[in-house]
Coordinates of C-alpha atoms in Angstrom, one line a residue:
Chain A
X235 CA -8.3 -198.4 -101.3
X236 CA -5.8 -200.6 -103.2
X237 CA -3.3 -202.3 -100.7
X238 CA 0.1 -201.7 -101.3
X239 CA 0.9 -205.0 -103.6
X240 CA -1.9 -203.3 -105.6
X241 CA -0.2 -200.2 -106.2
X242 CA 3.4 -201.6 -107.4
X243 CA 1.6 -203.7 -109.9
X244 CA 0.1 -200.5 -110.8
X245 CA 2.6 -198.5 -111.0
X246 CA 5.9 -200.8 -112.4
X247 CA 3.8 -204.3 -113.9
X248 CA 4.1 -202.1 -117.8
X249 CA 7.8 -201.6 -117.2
X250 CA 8.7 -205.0 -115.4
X251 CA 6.5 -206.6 -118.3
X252 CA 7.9 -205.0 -121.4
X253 CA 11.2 -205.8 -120.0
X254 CA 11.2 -209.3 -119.2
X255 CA 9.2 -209.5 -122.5
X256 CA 12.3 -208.3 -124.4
X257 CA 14.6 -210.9 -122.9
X258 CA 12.6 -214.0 -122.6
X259 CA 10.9 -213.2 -126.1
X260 CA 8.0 -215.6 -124.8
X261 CA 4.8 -214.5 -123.4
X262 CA 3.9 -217.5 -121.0
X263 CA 7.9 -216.8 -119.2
X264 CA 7.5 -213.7 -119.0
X265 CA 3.7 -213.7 -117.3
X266 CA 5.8 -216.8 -115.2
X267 CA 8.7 -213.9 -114.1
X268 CA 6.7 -211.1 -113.6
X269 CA 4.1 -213.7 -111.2
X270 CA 7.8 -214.7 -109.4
X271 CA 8.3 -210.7 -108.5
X272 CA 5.4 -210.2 -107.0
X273 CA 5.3 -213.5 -104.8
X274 CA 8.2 -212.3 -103.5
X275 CA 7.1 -208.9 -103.1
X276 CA 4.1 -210.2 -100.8
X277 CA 6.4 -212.9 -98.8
X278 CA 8.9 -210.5 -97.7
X279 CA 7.2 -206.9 -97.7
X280 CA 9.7 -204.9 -95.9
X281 CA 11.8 -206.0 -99.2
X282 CA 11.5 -202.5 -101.0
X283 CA 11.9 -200.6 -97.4
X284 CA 15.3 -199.5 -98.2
X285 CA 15.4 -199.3 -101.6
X286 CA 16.2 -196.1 -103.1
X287 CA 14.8 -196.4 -106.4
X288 CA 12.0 -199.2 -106.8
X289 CA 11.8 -199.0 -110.3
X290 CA 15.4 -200.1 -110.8
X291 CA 15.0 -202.9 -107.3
X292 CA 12.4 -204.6 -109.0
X293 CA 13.9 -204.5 -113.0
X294 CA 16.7 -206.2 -111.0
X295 CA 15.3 -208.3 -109.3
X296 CA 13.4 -209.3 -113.1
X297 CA 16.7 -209.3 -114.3
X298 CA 17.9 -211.9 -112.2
X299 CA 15.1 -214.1 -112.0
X300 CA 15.4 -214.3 -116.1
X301 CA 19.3 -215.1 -115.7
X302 CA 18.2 -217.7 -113.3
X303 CA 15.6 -219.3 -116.1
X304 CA 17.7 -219.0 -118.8
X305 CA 19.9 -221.0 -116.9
X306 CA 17.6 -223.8 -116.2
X307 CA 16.2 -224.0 -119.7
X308 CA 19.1 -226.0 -122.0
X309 CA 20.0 -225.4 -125.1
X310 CA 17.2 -226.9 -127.6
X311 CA 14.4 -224.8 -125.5
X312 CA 16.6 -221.9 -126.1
X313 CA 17.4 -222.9 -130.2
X314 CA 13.1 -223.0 -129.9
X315 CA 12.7 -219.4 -128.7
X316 CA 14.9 -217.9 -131.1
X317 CA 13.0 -219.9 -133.8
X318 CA 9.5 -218.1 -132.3
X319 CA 11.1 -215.1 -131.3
X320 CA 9.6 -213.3 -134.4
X321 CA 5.6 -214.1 -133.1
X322 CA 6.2 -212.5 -129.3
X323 CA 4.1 -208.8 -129.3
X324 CA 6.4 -206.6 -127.6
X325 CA 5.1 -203.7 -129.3
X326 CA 1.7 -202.0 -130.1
X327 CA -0.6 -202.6 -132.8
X328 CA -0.9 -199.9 -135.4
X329 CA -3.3 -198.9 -138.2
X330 CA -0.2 -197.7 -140.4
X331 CA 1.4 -200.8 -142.3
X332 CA 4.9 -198.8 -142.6
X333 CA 5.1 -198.6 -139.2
X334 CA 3.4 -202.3 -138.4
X335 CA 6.2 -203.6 -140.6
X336 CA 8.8 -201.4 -139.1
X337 CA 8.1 -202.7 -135.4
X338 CA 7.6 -206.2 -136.9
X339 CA 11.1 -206.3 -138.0
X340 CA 12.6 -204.1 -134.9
X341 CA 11.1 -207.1 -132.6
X342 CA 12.8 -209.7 -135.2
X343 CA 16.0 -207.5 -134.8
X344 CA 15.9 -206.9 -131.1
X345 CA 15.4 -211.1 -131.0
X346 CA 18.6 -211.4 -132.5
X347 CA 21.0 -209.4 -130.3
X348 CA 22.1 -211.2 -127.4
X349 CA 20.4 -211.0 -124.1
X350 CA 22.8 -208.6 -122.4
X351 CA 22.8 -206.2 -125.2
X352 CA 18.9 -206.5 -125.6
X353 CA 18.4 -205.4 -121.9
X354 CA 20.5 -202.8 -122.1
X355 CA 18.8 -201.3 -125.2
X356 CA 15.4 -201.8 -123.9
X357 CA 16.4 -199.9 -120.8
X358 CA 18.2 -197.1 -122.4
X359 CA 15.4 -196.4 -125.2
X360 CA 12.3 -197.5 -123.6
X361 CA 13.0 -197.9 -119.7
X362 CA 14.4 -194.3 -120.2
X363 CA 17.4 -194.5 -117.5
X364 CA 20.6 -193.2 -117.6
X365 CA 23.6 -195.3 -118.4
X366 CA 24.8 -194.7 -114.5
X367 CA 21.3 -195.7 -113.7
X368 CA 21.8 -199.1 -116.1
X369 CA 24.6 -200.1 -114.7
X370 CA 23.7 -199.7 -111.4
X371 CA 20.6 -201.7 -112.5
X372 CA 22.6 -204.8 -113.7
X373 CA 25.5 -204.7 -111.8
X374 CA 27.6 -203.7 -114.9
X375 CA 30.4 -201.0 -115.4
X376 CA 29.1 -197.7 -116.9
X377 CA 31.3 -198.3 -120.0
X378 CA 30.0 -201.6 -120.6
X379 CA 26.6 -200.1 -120.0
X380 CA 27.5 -197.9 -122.7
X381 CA 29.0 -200.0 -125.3
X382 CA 26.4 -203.0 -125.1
X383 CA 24.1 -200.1 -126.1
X384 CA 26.4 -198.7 -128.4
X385 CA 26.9 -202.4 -130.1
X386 CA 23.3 -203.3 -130.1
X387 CA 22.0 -199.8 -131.5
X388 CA 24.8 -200.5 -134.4
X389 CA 23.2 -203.8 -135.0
X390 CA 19.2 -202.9 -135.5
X391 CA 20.6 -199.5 -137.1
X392 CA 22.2 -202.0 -139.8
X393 CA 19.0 -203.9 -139.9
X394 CA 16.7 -201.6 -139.9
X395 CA 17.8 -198.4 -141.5
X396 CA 16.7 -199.0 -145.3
X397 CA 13.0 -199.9 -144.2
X398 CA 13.2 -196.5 -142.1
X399 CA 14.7 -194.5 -144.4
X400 CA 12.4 -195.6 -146.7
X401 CA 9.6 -194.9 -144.5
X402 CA 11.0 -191.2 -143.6
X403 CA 11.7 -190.8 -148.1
X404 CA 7.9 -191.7 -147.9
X405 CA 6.8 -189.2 -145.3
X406 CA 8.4 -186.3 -147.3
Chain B
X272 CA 20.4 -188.6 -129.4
X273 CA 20.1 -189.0 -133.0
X274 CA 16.3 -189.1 -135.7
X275 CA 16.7 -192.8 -135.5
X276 CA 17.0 -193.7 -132.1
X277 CA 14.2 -191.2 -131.0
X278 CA 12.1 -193.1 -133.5
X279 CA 13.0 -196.8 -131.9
X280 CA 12.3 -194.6 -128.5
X281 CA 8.6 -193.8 -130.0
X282 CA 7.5 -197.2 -130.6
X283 CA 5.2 -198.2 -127.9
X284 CA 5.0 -201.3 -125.9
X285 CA 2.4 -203.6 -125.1
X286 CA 1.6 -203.5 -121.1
X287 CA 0.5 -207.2 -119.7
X288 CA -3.1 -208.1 -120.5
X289 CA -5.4 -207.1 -118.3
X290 CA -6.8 -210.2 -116.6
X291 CA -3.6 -211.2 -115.5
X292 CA -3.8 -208.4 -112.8
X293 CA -6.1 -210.2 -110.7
X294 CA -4.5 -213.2 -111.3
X295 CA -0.8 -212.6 -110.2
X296 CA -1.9 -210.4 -107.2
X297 CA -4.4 -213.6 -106.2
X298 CA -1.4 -216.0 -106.7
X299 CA 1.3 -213.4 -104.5
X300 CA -1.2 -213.4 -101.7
X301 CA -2.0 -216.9 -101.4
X302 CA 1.8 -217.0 -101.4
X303 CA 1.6 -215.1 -97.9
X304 CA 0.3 -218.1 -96.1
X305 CA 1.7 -220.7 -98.3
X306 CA -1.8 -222.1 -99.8
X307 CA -1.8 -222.4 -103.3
X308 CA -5.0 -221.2 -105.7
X309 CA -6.5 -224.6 -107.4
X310 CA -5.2 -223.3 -111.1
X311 CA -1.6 -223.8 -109.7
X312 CA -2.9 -226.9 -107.9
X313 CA -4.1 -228.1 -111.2
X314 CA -0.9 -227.9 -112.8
X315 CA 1.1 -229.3 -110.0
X316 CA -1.2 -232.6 -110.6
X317 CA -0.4 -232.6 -114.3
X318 CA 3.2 -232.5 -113.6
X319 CA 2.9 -235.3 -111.1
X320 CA 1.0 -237.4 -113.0
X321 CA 3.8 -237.4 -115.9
X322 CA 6.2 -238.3 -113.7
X323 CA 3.8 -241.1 -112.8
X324 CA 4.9 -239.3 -109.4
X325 CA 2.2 -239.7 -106.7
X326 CA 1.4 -236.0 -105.2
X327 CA -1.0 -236.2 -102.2
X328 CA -3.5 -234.2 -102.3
X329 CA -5.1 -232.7 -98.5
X330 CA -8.2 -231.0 -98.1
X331 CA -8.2 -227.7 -96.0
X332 CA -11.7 -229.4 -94.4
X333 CA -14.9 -228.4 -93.3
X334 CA -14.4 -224.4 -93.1
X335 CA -12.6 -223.7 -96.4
X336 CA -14.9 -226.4 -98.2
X337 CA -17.6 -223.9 -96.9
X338 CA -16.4 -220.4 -98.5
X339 CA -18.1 -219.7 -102.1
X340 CA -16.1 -219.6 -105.2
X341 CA -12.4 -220.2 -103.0
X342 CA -11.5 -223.8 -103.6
X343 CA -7.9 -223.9 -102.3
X344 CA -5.9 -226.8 -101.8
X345 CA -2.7 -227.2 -99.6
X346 CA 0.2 -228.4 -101.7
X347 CA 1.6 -231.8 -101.8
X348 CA 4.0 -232.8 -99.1
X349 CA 6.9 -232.3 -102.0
X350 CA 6.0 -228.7 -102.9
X351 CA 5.6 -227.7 -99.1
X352 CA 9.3 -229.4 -98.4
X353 CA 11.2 -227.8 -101.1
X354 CA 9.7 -224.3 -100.7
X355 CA 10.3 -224.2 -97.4
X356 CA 14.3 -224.7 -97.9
X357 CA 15.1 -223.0 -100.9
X358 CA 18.6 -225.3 -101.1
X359 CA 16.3 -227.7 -101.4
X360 CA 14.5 -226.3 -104.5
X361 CA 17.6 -225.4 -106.0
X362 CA 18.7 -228.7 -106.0
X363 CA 16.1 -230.7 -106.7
X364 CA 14.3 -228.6 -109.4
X365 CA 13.3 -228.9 -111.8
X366 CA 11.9 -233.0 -111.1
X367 CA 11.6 -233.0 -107.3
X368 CA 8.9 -236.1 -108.2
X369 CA 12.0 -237.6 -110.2
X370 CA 14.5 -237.5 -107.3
X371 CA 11.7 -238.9 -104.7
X372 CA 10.8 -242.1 -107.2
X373 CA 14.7 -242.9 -107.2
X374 CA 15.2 -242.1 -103.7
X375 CA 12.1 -244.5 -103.1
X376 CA 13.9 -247.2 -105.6
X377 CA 16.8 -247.1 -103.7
X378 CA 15.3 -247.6 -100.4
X379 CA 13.5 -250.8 -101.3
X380 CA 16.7 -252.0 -103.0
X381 CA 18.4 -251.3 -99.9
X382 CA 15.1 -253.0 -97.8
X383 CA 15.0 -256.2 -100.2
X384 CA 18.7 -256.5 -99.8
X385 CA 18.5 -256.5 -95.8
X386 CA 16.0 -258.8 -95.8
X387 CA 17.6 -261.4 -98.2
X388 CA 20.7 -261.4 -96.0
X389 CA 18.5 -262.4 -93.1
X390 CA 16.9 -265.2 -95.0
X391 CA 20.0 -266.7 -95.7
X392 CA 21.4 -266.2 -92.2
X393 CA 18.5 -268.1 -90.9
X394 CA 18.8 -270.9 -93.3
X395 CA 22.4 -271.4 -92.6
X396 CA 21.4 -272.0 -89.0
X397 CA 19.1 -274.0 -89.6
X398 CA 20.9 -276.2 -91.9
X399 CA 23.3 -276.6 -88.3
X400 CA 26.0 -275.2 -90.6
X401 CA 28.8 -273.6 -88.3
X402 CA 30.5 -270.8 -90.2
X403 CA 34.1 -271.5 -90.2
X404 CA 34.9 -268.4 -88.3
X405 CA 33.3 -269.8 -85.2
X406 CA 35.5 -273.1 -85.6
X407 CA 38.9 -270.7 -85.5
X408 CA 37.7 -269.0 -82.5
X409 CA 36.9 -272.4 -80.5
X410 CA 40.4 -273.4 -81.4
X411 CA 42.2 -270.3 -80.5
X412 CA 40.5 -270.4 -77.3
X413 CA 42.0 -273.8 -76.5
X414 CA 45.2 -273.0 -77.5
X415 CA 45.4 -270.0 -74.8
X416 CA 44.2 -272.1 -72.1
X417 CA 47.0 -274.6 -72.9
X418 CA 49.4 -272.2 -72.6
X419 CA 48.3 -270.8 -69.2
X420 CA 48.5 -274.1 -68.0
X421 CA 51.8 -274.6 -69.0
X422 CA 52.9 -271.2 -67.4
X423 CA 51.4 -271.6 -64.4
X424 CA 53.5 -275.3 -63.6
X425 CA 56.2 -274.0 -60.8
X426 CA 59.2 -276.2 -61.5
X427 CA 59.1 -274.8 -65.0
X428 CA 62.3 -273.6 -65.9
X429 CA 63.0 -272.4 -69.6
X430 CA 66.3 -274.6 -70.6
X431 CA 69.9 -272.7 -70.6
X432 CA 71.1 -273.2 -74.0
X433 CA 75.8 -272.7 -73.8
X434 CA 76.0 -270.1 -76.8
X435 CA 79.1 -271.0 -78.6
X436 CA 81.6 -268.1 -78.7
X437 CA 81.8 -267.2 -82.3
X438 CA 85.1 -267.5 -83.3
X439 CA 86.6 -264.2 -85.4
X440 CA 88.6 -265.5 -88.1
X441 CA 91.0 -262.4 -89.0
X442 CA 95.0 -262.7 -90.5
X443 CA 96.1 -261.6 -87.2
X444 CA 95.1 -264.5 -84.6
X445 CA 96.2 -267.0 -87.3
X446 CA 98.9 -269.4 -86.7
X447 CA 102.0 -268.0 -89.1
X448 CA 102.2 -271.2 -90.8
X449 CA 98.0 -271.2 -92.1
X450 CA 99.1 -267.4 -93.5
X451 CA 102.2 -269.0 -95.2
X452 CA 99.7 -271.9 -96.7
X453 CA 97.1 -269.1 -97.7

């Protein structure tokens, strides 16, 4: 019978991973952040007692601990990242090279926004939570919730939309 | 929701690799009792030796030694120190072996500096040379036992000294005559 450690990895390690994945864009930090959450988890285990939701405890408690090593790392680590940014695998392999490129290129584009923008995205599109549920999330007003979302979207829209309309042109 | 975003929504993620499951849930329960695994043992070493920091390194003993396959070390005094106040940490990450080398410099500055004053204290007395400070004090010292031997004669009587009366010179207790002349 898994203990209960066991069964958070289980059941939030893919959401807490693809997450801090988005914002540190680095593989090794975000295996280091996600190893952080769950050392904590077992030191204090009463820590998700009165939580309401733990999905959105822990992504803020990822959250934070990312602030606190982005803080740490100075600015020519960070200049390195964003020159690597394109390499990270945040998304699946696929067999179909329109798509392969397409999420090539929406990991390139989702590098590029800024961090606070990113995490909102990745929340909204693939963390599925409500704006409300966001900002609760990161400690942000709903209407900055929104319009980091809004702002972002506009940017990998503007990016992206020629190599997916090309893709849908090809589809018909 | 508009065609676009539901197709950025459709793109799925990659979850963690698999082996790292056993790893992090290995590392988050050594973290219980504070022993670290020897991977993050390893890596504390490597650190230390960069810093040409010296970690020390204690064995558990007899009865860890004897389990198969579980070769955990305690951490160094450093690690243990820091993670116990996490102020501490804070503060001293991310060189803790940094801070102790200087912290060890300025100790045996402030050692060798101690002991050079006491070298050169003892030479002084040996040489038989009295600091000048010593000479002031013997001579103050002879001064107020001068002065209480002059106190203490009875027919001692301070002298009465006649004041003068100061004379005011105004226009109006001048002879008529010196006005006239003025």
């Amino acid at each position: 019978m898994p203990d209960e450690l066991e069964r958070l990895y289980d059941a939030h390690a893919n959401a807490l991973y693809g997450f801090l994945l988005t914002l540190t864009r680095a593989d090794s930090e975000s295996r280091d952040l996600l190893q952080e959450v769950f050392i904590r988890l077992a030191r204090k285990p009463d820590l998700l007692s009165h939580a309401l939701d733990e999905r959105a405890f822990l992504i803020r408690m990822a959250h934070n601990l990312a602030l606190d090593s982005f803080r740490r790392r100075d600015s020519r680590d960070r200049r390195h990242d964003q020159l690597a940014a394109a390499s990270f695998g945040l998304f699946a392999r696929t067999d179909d090279p329109d798509e392969t490129e397409f999420r090539r290129q929406l990991a390139g584009a989702l590098g590029e926004l800024p961090p606070e923008q990113r995490s909102v995205v990745h929340l909204k599109l693939w963390g599925e939570l409500t704006f409300e549920q966001i900002a609760t999330t990161l400690d942000i007003p709903l209407n900055t919730a929104a319009s980091r979302y809004r702002y972002g979207l506009d940017k990998l829209r503007g990016r992206l939309r020629p190599l997916y309309d090309e893709i849908k042109h090809g589809q018909v | 929701m508009d065609k676009f975003e539901q197709h950025l929504q459709r793109q799925p993620l990659n979850g963690p690799p698999a082996d790292w499951r056993t790893d992090i849930l290995e590392v988050a329960r050594q973290s219980r009792t504070g022993i670290l695994p020897v991977t993050e043992r390893i890596a504390e070493n490597e650190l230390a030796q960069e810093l040409n920091a010296t970690v020390a390194v204690e064995n558990e003993g007899p009865t860890r030694e004897g389990r198969s396959g579980d070769q955990t070390l305690k951490p160094g005094w450093l690690h243990r120190v820091t993670g116990r106040m996490p102020v501490l940490r804070d503060l001293l990450w991310p060189h803790p072996g940094a801070w102790a080398s200087l912290a060890a410099i300025w100790l045996f500055l402030f050692v060798m500096q101690h002991q050079m004053n006491v070298e050169i204290q003892e030479e002084i007395t040996l040489a038989g040379i009295q600091p000048p400070v010593t000479d002031v004090m013997v001579a103050m010292e002879q001064h107020q036992i001068a002065i209480e031997q002059l106190l203490a004669m009875n027919n001692f009587e301070p002298p009465v000294i006649d004041r003068p009366r100061r004379m005011i010179v105004s226009p109006t207790n001048l002879p008529p005559l010196m006005i006239l002349k003025s």
